[in-house]
Structure formats: C-alpha cells, structure tokens
Tab-separated table of C-alpha atoms in Angstrom:
chain	number	residue	atom	x	y	z
A	1	MET	CA	-56.370	77.329	90.207
A	2	LYS	CA	-55.597	77.228	93.930
A	3	TYR	CA	-53.171	74.351	93.314
A	4	LEU	CA	-51.402	76.360	90.565
A	5	VAL	CA	-50.933	79.349	92.897
A	6	GLN	CA	-49.399	77.071	95.569
A	7	VAL	CA	-46.988	75.603	93.015
A	8	CYS	CA	-45.876	79.077	91.901
A	9	ILE	CA	-45.346	80.199	95.507
A	10	SER	CA	-43.332	77.064	96.293
A	11	ALA	CA	-41.150	77.551	93.221
A	12	ALA	CA	-40.464	81.178	94.106
A	13	LEU	CA	-39.470	80.240	97.658
A	14	PHE	CA	-37.122	77.499	96.338
A	15	CYS	CA	-35.398	79.916	93.939
A	16	ALA	CA	-34.959	82.513	96.673
A	17	CYS	CA	-33.373	79.966	99.026
A	18	LYS	CA	-31.068	78.630	96.308
A	19	SER	CA	-29.978	82.171	95.393
A	20	SER	CA	-29.174	83.075	98.992
A	21	THR	CA	-27.140	79.903	99.634
A	22	SER	CA	-25.150	80.130	96.383
A	23	SER	CA	-24.027	83.740	96.819
A	24	PRO	CA	-20.276	84.083	97.443
A	25	PRO	CA	-19.272	84.980	101.000
A	26	ALA	CA	-18.398	88.588	101.678
A	27	THR	CA	-14.698	89.435	101.614
A	28	ASP	CA	-12.803	92.099	103.484
A	29	SER	CA	-9.699	94.071	102.558
A	30	THR	CA	-7.415	91.632	104.398
A	31	THR	CA	-8.563	88.723	102.251
A	32	LEU	CA	-8.192	90.695	99.040
A	33	ALA	CA	-4.673	91.758	99.975
A	34	VAL	CA	-3.355	88.186	99.947
A	35	SER	CA	-2.442	88.378	96.257
A	36	LYS	CA	-0.764	91.782	96.475
A	37	PRO	CA	2.647	90.827	97.949
A	38	ALA	CA	3.567	88.897	94.794
A	39	ASP	CA	3.367	92.225	92.939
A	40	GLY	CA	4.781	94.527	95.584
A	41	LEU	CA	7.389	92.721	97.704
A	42	THR	CA	10.138	92.434	95.107
A	43	GLY	CA	12.658	95.233	95.301
A	44	LEU	CA	15.624	96.594	97.204
A	45	TYR	CA	15.346	97.406	100.922
A	46	THR	CA	17.963	99.104	103.054
A	47	GLY	CA	18.353	99.923	106.700
A	48	ASP	CA	20.660	100.454	109.640
A	49	PHE	CA	22.028	97.166	110.971
A	50	ASN	CA	23.862	97.829	114.212
A	51	GLY	CA	25.431	100.982	112.785
A	52	LYS	CA	26.154	99.442	109.385
A	53	LYS	CA	24.181	99.761	106.153
A	54	ILE	CA	22.461	96.552	105.067
A	55	TYR	CA	20.844	95.922	101.671
A	56	ILE	CA	18.160	93.257	101.266
A	57	THR	CA	17.052	92.377	97.754
A	58	ILE	CA	13.900	90.328	97.181
A	59	ASN	CA	13.716	89.229	93.558
A	60	TYR	CA	11.163	86.401	93.857
A	61	ALA	CA	7.795	86.543	95.620
A	62	ARG	CA	5.262	83.919	94.603
A	63	ASN	CA	2.875	81.576	96.412
A	64	ASN	CA	4.052	82.771	99.834
A	65	HIS	CA	7.682	81.944	98.988
A	66	LEU	CA	10.495	84.516	98.879
A	67	ALA	CA	14.050	84.444	97.534
A	68	GLY	CA	16.814	87.011	97.228
A	69	TYR	CA	20.042	88.041	98.920
A	70	ASN	CA	21.530	90.583	101.303
A	71	VAL	CA	24.774	92.558	101.268
A	72	LEU	CA	26.432	93.688	104.508
A	73	LEU	CA	29.988	95.041	104.612
A	74	GLY	CA	30.588	93.604	101.168
A	75	LEU	CA	29.536	90.068	102.133
A	76	ARG	CA	26.688	88.724	100.007
A	77	ARG	CA	24.437	85.971	101.377
A	78	ASN	CA	21.521	84.293	99.635
A	79	LEU	CA	18.108	84.408	101.291
A	80	SER	CA	15.031	82.207	101.120
A	81	GLY	CA	11.869	82.255	103.156
A	82	SER	CA	8.175	83.021	103.229
A	83	TYR	CA	5.598	85.765	103.716
A	84	LYS	CA	2.012	86.032	104.895
A	85	THR	CA	-0.450	88.872	105.161
A	86	THR	CA	-1.864	90.028	108.479
A	87	LYS	CA	-4.494	92.588	109.438
A	88	ASP	CA	-1.907	95.375	109.631
A	89	GLY	CA	0.768	94.369	107.104
A	90	ILE	CA	2.993	91.554	105.887
A	91	ASP	CA	5.104	89.181	107.977
A	92	VAL	CA	8.347	88.109	106.279
A	93	ILE	CA	10.851	85.392	107.249
A	94	LEU	CA	14.209	85.205	105.447
A	95	ASN	CA	16.927	82.652	106.187
A	96	GLU	CA	20.589	82.829	105.226
A	97	PRO	CA	22.107	79.475	104.142
A	98	GLY	CA	23.663	78.638	107.513
A	99	ASP	CA	27.107	77.616	106.240
A	100	HIS	CA	28.795	80.871	107.378
A	101	PRO	CA	29.521	81.725	111.043
A	102	PHE	CA	27.631	85.022	110.710
A	103	ASP	CA	24.500	83.609	109.032
A	104	GLY	CA	21.151	84.181	110.669
A	105	LYS	CA	17.388	84.470	110.328
A	106	PHE	CA	15.492	87.699	109.555
A	107	THR	CA	11.954	88.191	110.870
A	108	ILE	CA	10.461	91.386	109.440
A	109	HIS	CA	7.050	93.013	109.671
A	110	LEU	CA	6.282	95.302	106.720
A	111	ASP	CA	3.387	97.684	106.248
A	112	ALA	CA	0.521	96.633	103.964
A	113	ALA	CA	2.193	98.259	100.930
A	114	GLY	CA	5.479	96.438	101.544
A	115	GLU	CA	7.331	99.779	101.640
A	116	LYS	CA	8.835	99.872	105.145
A	117	GLY	CA	9.032	97.909	108.343
A	118	SER	CA	11.065	96.685	111.282
A	119	GLY	CA	12.468	93.367	112.315
A	120	GLN	CA	14.849	91.128	114.199
A	121	TRP	CA	17.902	89.131	113.162
A	122	VAL	CA	19.039	86.119	115.185
A	123	PRO	CA	22.131	83.978	114.489
A	124	LEU	CA	21.540	80.449	113.225
A	125	ASN	CA	24.551	78.513	114.501
A	126	ASN	CA	26.644	80.894	116.584
A	127	SER	CA	25.792	81.235	120.264
A	128	LYS	CA	28.441	83.950	120.716
A	129	LEU	CA	26.550	86.394	118.486
A	130	ALA	CA	23.712	88.570	119.791
A	131	GLY	CA	20.477	89.253	117.952
A	132	LYS	CA	19.946	92.598	116.255
A	133	SER	CA	16.929	94.878	115.833
A	134	PHE	CA	16.671	96.991	112.700
A	135	SER	CA	14.314	98.879	110.406
A	136	VAL	CA	14.124	98.806	106.607
A	137	VAL	CA	12.665	100.932	103.838
A	138	LYS	CA	12.254	100.067	100.164
A	139	ILE	CA	14.401	102.272	97.925
A	140	ILE	CA	14.003	100.540	94.546
A	141	GLN	CA	10.972	98.760	93.100
A	142	THR	CA	12.160	96.057	90.698
A	143	GLU	CA	8.833	94.697	89.479
A	144	GLY	CA	8.696	95.212	85.723
A	145	LYS	CA	12.121	96.928	85.633
A	146	GLY	CA	14.416	93.972	85.017
A	147	ASN	CA	15.296	94.712	81.389
A	148	GLY	CA	17.717	97.584	81.892
A	149	PHE	CA	20.704	98.645	83.925
A	150	GLU	CA	19.735	100.876	86.834
A	151	ALA	CA	22.145	103.211	88.615
A	152	ASP	CA	22.043	103.377	92.433
A	153	TYR	CA	21.399	99.613	92.596
A	154	PRO	CA	24.079	97.767	94.639
A	155	LEU	CA	25.365	94.631	92.900
A	156	GLY	CA	26.676	91.804	95.058
A	157	GLY	CA	29.667	89.538	94.459
A	158	ASP	CA	31.694	87.104	96.562
A	159	HIS	CA	33.074	89.148	99.491
A	160	ARG	CA	32.435	92.371	97.564
A	161	ASP	CA	29.746	94.696	96.297
A	162	ILE	CA	29.735	97.585	93.841
A	163	ASN	CA	27.380	100.506	93.298
A	164	PHE	CA	27.272	102.636	90.144
A	165	LYS	CA	25.511	105.770	91.367
A	166	SER	CA	23.333	108.069	89.285
A	167	ASP	CA	25.625	111.034	90.018
A	168	GLY	CA	28.444	109.330	88.080
A	169	SER	CA	30.346	108.045	91.089
A	170	ALA	CA	31.152	104.397	91.795
A	171	ILE	CA	31.810	102.706	95.132
A	172	LEU	CA	33.520	99.323	95.495
A	173	ASN	CA	33.633	97.519	98.862
A	174	TYR	CA	35.691	94.335	99.079
A	175	TYR	CA	37.753	92.074	101.314
A	176	PRO	CA	41.217	91.346	99.842
A	177	GLN	CA	41.833	87.658	99.164
A	178	ILE	CA	44.805	86.234	101.062
A	179	ASP	CA	44.789	82.715	99.575
A	180	ASP	CA	42.363	80.349	97.826
A	181	SER	CA	39.986	80.173	100.794
A	182	THR	CA	40.931	83.057	103.112
A	183	PHE	CA	39.937	86.716	102.940
A	184	ALA	CA	41.188	89.629	105.023
A	185	GLN	CA	38.997	90.799	107.915
A	186	GLN	CA	39.358	94.484	107.004
A	187	MET	CA	37.068	95.756	104.256
A	188	ILE	CA	38.518	98.182	101.709
A	189	THR	CA	36.394	100.877	100.064
A	190	VAL	CA	37.480	102.356	96.733
A	191	ARG	CA	35.724	105.246	95.002
A	192	GLY	CA	35.790	106.415	91.425
A	193	THR	CA	33.779	107.779	88.515
A	194	TRP	CA	32.072	105.825	85.749
A	195	GLU	CA	30.517	106.235	82.336
A	196	ARG	CA	28.464	103.908	80.187
A	197	LYS	CA	29.088	103.128	76.528
A	198	GLY	CA	26.613	100.602	75.195
A	199	ASP	CA	26.740	97.570	77.462
A	200	SER	CA	30.153	98.524	78.869
A	201	LEU	CA	30.936	100.500	82.022
A	202	TYR	CA	34.284	102.332	82.261
A	203	VAL	CA	35.529	103.260	85.744
A	204	ASN	CA	38.365	105.570	86.775
A	205	TRP	CA	39.270	104.484	90.331
A	206	GLU	CA	41.124	106.489	92.947
A	207	LYS	CA	44.552	105.270	94.011
A	208	LYS	CA	44.220	103.385	97.315
A	209	GLY	CA	47.652	103.177	98.934
A	210	ASP	CA	49.590	100.141	97.760
A	211	GLN	CA	46.417	98.217	96.891
A	212	PRO	CA	46.146	97.030	93.268
A	213	THR	CA	43.727	99.012	91.106
A	214	PRO	CA	40.370	97.227	90.636
A	215	ALA	CA	39.104	96.346	87.171
A	216	THR	CA	38.272	99.411	85.081
A	217	LEU	CA	36.077	97.744	82.424
A	218	TYR	CA	32.767	96.076	83.306
A	219	THR	CA	30.325	94.373	80.939
A	220	ILE	CA	26.580	94.461	81.644
A	221	THR	CA	25.289	90.889	81.395
A	222	TYR	CA	21.841	89.758	80.304
A	223	GLU	CA	19.917	86.551	79.691
A	224	GLY	CA	17.184	86.012	77.121
A	225	GLU	CA	16.458	88.069	74.032
A	226	ASN	CA	14.216	90.986	73.023
A	227	ASP	CA	11.168	91.256	75.298
A	228	THR	CA	12.342	88.348	77.461
A	229	ARG	CA	15.821	89.799	78.102
A	230	PHE	CA	16.589	90.573	81.726
A	231	LEU	CA	19.568	91.974	83.595
A	232	THR	CA	21.714	89.456	85.509
A	233	GLY	CA	24.609	91.653	86.660
A	234	VAL	CA	27.996	92.972	85.550
A	235	GLU	CA	31.219	91.101	84.876
A	236	THR	CA	34.879	92.065	84.656
A	237	ALA	CA	37.477	90.824	82.190
A	238	ASP	CA	38.983	88.603	84.895
A	239	SER	CA	35.564	86.950	85.427
A	240	ILE	CA	34.589	88.636	88.676
A	241	ARG	CA	30.787	88.574	88.713
A	242	TYR	CA	28.450	91.010	90.449
A	243	TRP	CA	24.927	89.577	90.587
A	244	VAL	CA	21.515	91.174	90.571
A	245	GLY	CA	20.193	88.045	92.293
A	246	PRO	CA	21.151	84.465	93.168
C-alpha cells in the first residue's frame, strides 16, 4: 500500500512538471502586433515634402516586405522596401529605383496603427541634393476596397498624375513632353469637372493658354472578374495610363 502511494505521488509530480514545461511562453502586445501591419499598412499617405505635397501609396504589405509608389509634382516613382514593428510603432524603409537623379530612400516611423508618422528622405545617387524631413498621415485605407473606383484618390502616370475629387472637380498635373525622351521642367496644372457614366469618366477641362486640351474621356480599367475583379487605373483613348499601383 505504501509503495502504491509513492507511485501515485511520483506520477502526479511528473505530470505537473510536464504541464509547466509545455505551456506556451507568455506574449506581450508588441509580439502580437507583428501580424497587424499586413492588414493596416496598405493605403494612401500624404504629407508636406519641403513645401510640396507628396503622396505615398503602399499597395503590398506582406512578410515584412512593402511595395507601392509615390507621386511628387506629377512624377511617379515605384517604391519597394520593408517594415518591422517596434515597441512604439512601425519602422518603414522605402527605396525608389535609383535610375532617376532625384531618387532617394525614405525612412519613416509610423504609430502602432500605421495612421501617421514622420521620416527622412535621403538621395541615393546625387551628392548635390540635401536630405528632407517630413511627416505623413494616412488619408485612404485601401485594404478590402480594391474593387471599385474611389474619388479623391490620386492616380499616377509617367510624368503626370490626376485626381478625380468627390466634389466633382478634377485636377491634372503634368510635364509637357518636348521629344521622345525629354520633358519640360515646368509642371502644368489643369482643372476641370467630371462625371461618371458606367466605367467611363467624362471631363470638361479649363482652357490653359495655348496648351492643348487634355483627353476628355477616360476608361476605368480592371483586372479579373466578379469577386476577383480589382481596379488597376484609368486609361485615355490615346493610351495614356494612370495606375493605382506598379
């Protein structure tokens, strides 16, 4: 009987030790937040960049990798980089391609929700340019909203961008093309009004001096079908494309 009691006690102690060693380690809020950026980083950010408005779109955020593009003064540049969570937010690095004299690297610290932050931009290959400090705030959340056309969302093209605003106005910024590979240094801004009919956008532009009138008919472009259809941008009859992303 005494031997049986000792066996039972030994078994109970073994089970208790096994249970304590197999329990998962405690986690804190920082560890749990690691998976959140993939759901919350995508979207449109804007801020003041040395007195000029910059738009940064992040349309891919998975496995600590980011991709998107930025638009500044009508010039659209692709971005790729990475992110990681910290105790007080999210650190983001975004690199422009490097094949343009004004390309650089963005280092941004966002709050834990990925809604606002501040950062630095440094040139990649141009020692004559100075770094810039700036702040950004998210103005459009794109997660789960890729199936439809959204007003107030700037669309980027080569040396141009266009914004169809929710108040019915449209703004086109572009650099006139001089020849096959050269564009003017002075950006031109044209304003107008727009209306949507189906997947077509009709724009009535203001007259801008002796500049030719921009395209007045734009087609909303999609890829996929039904539930898998997603917005890719708008396109004019003369094949000028304005992208939602790269």
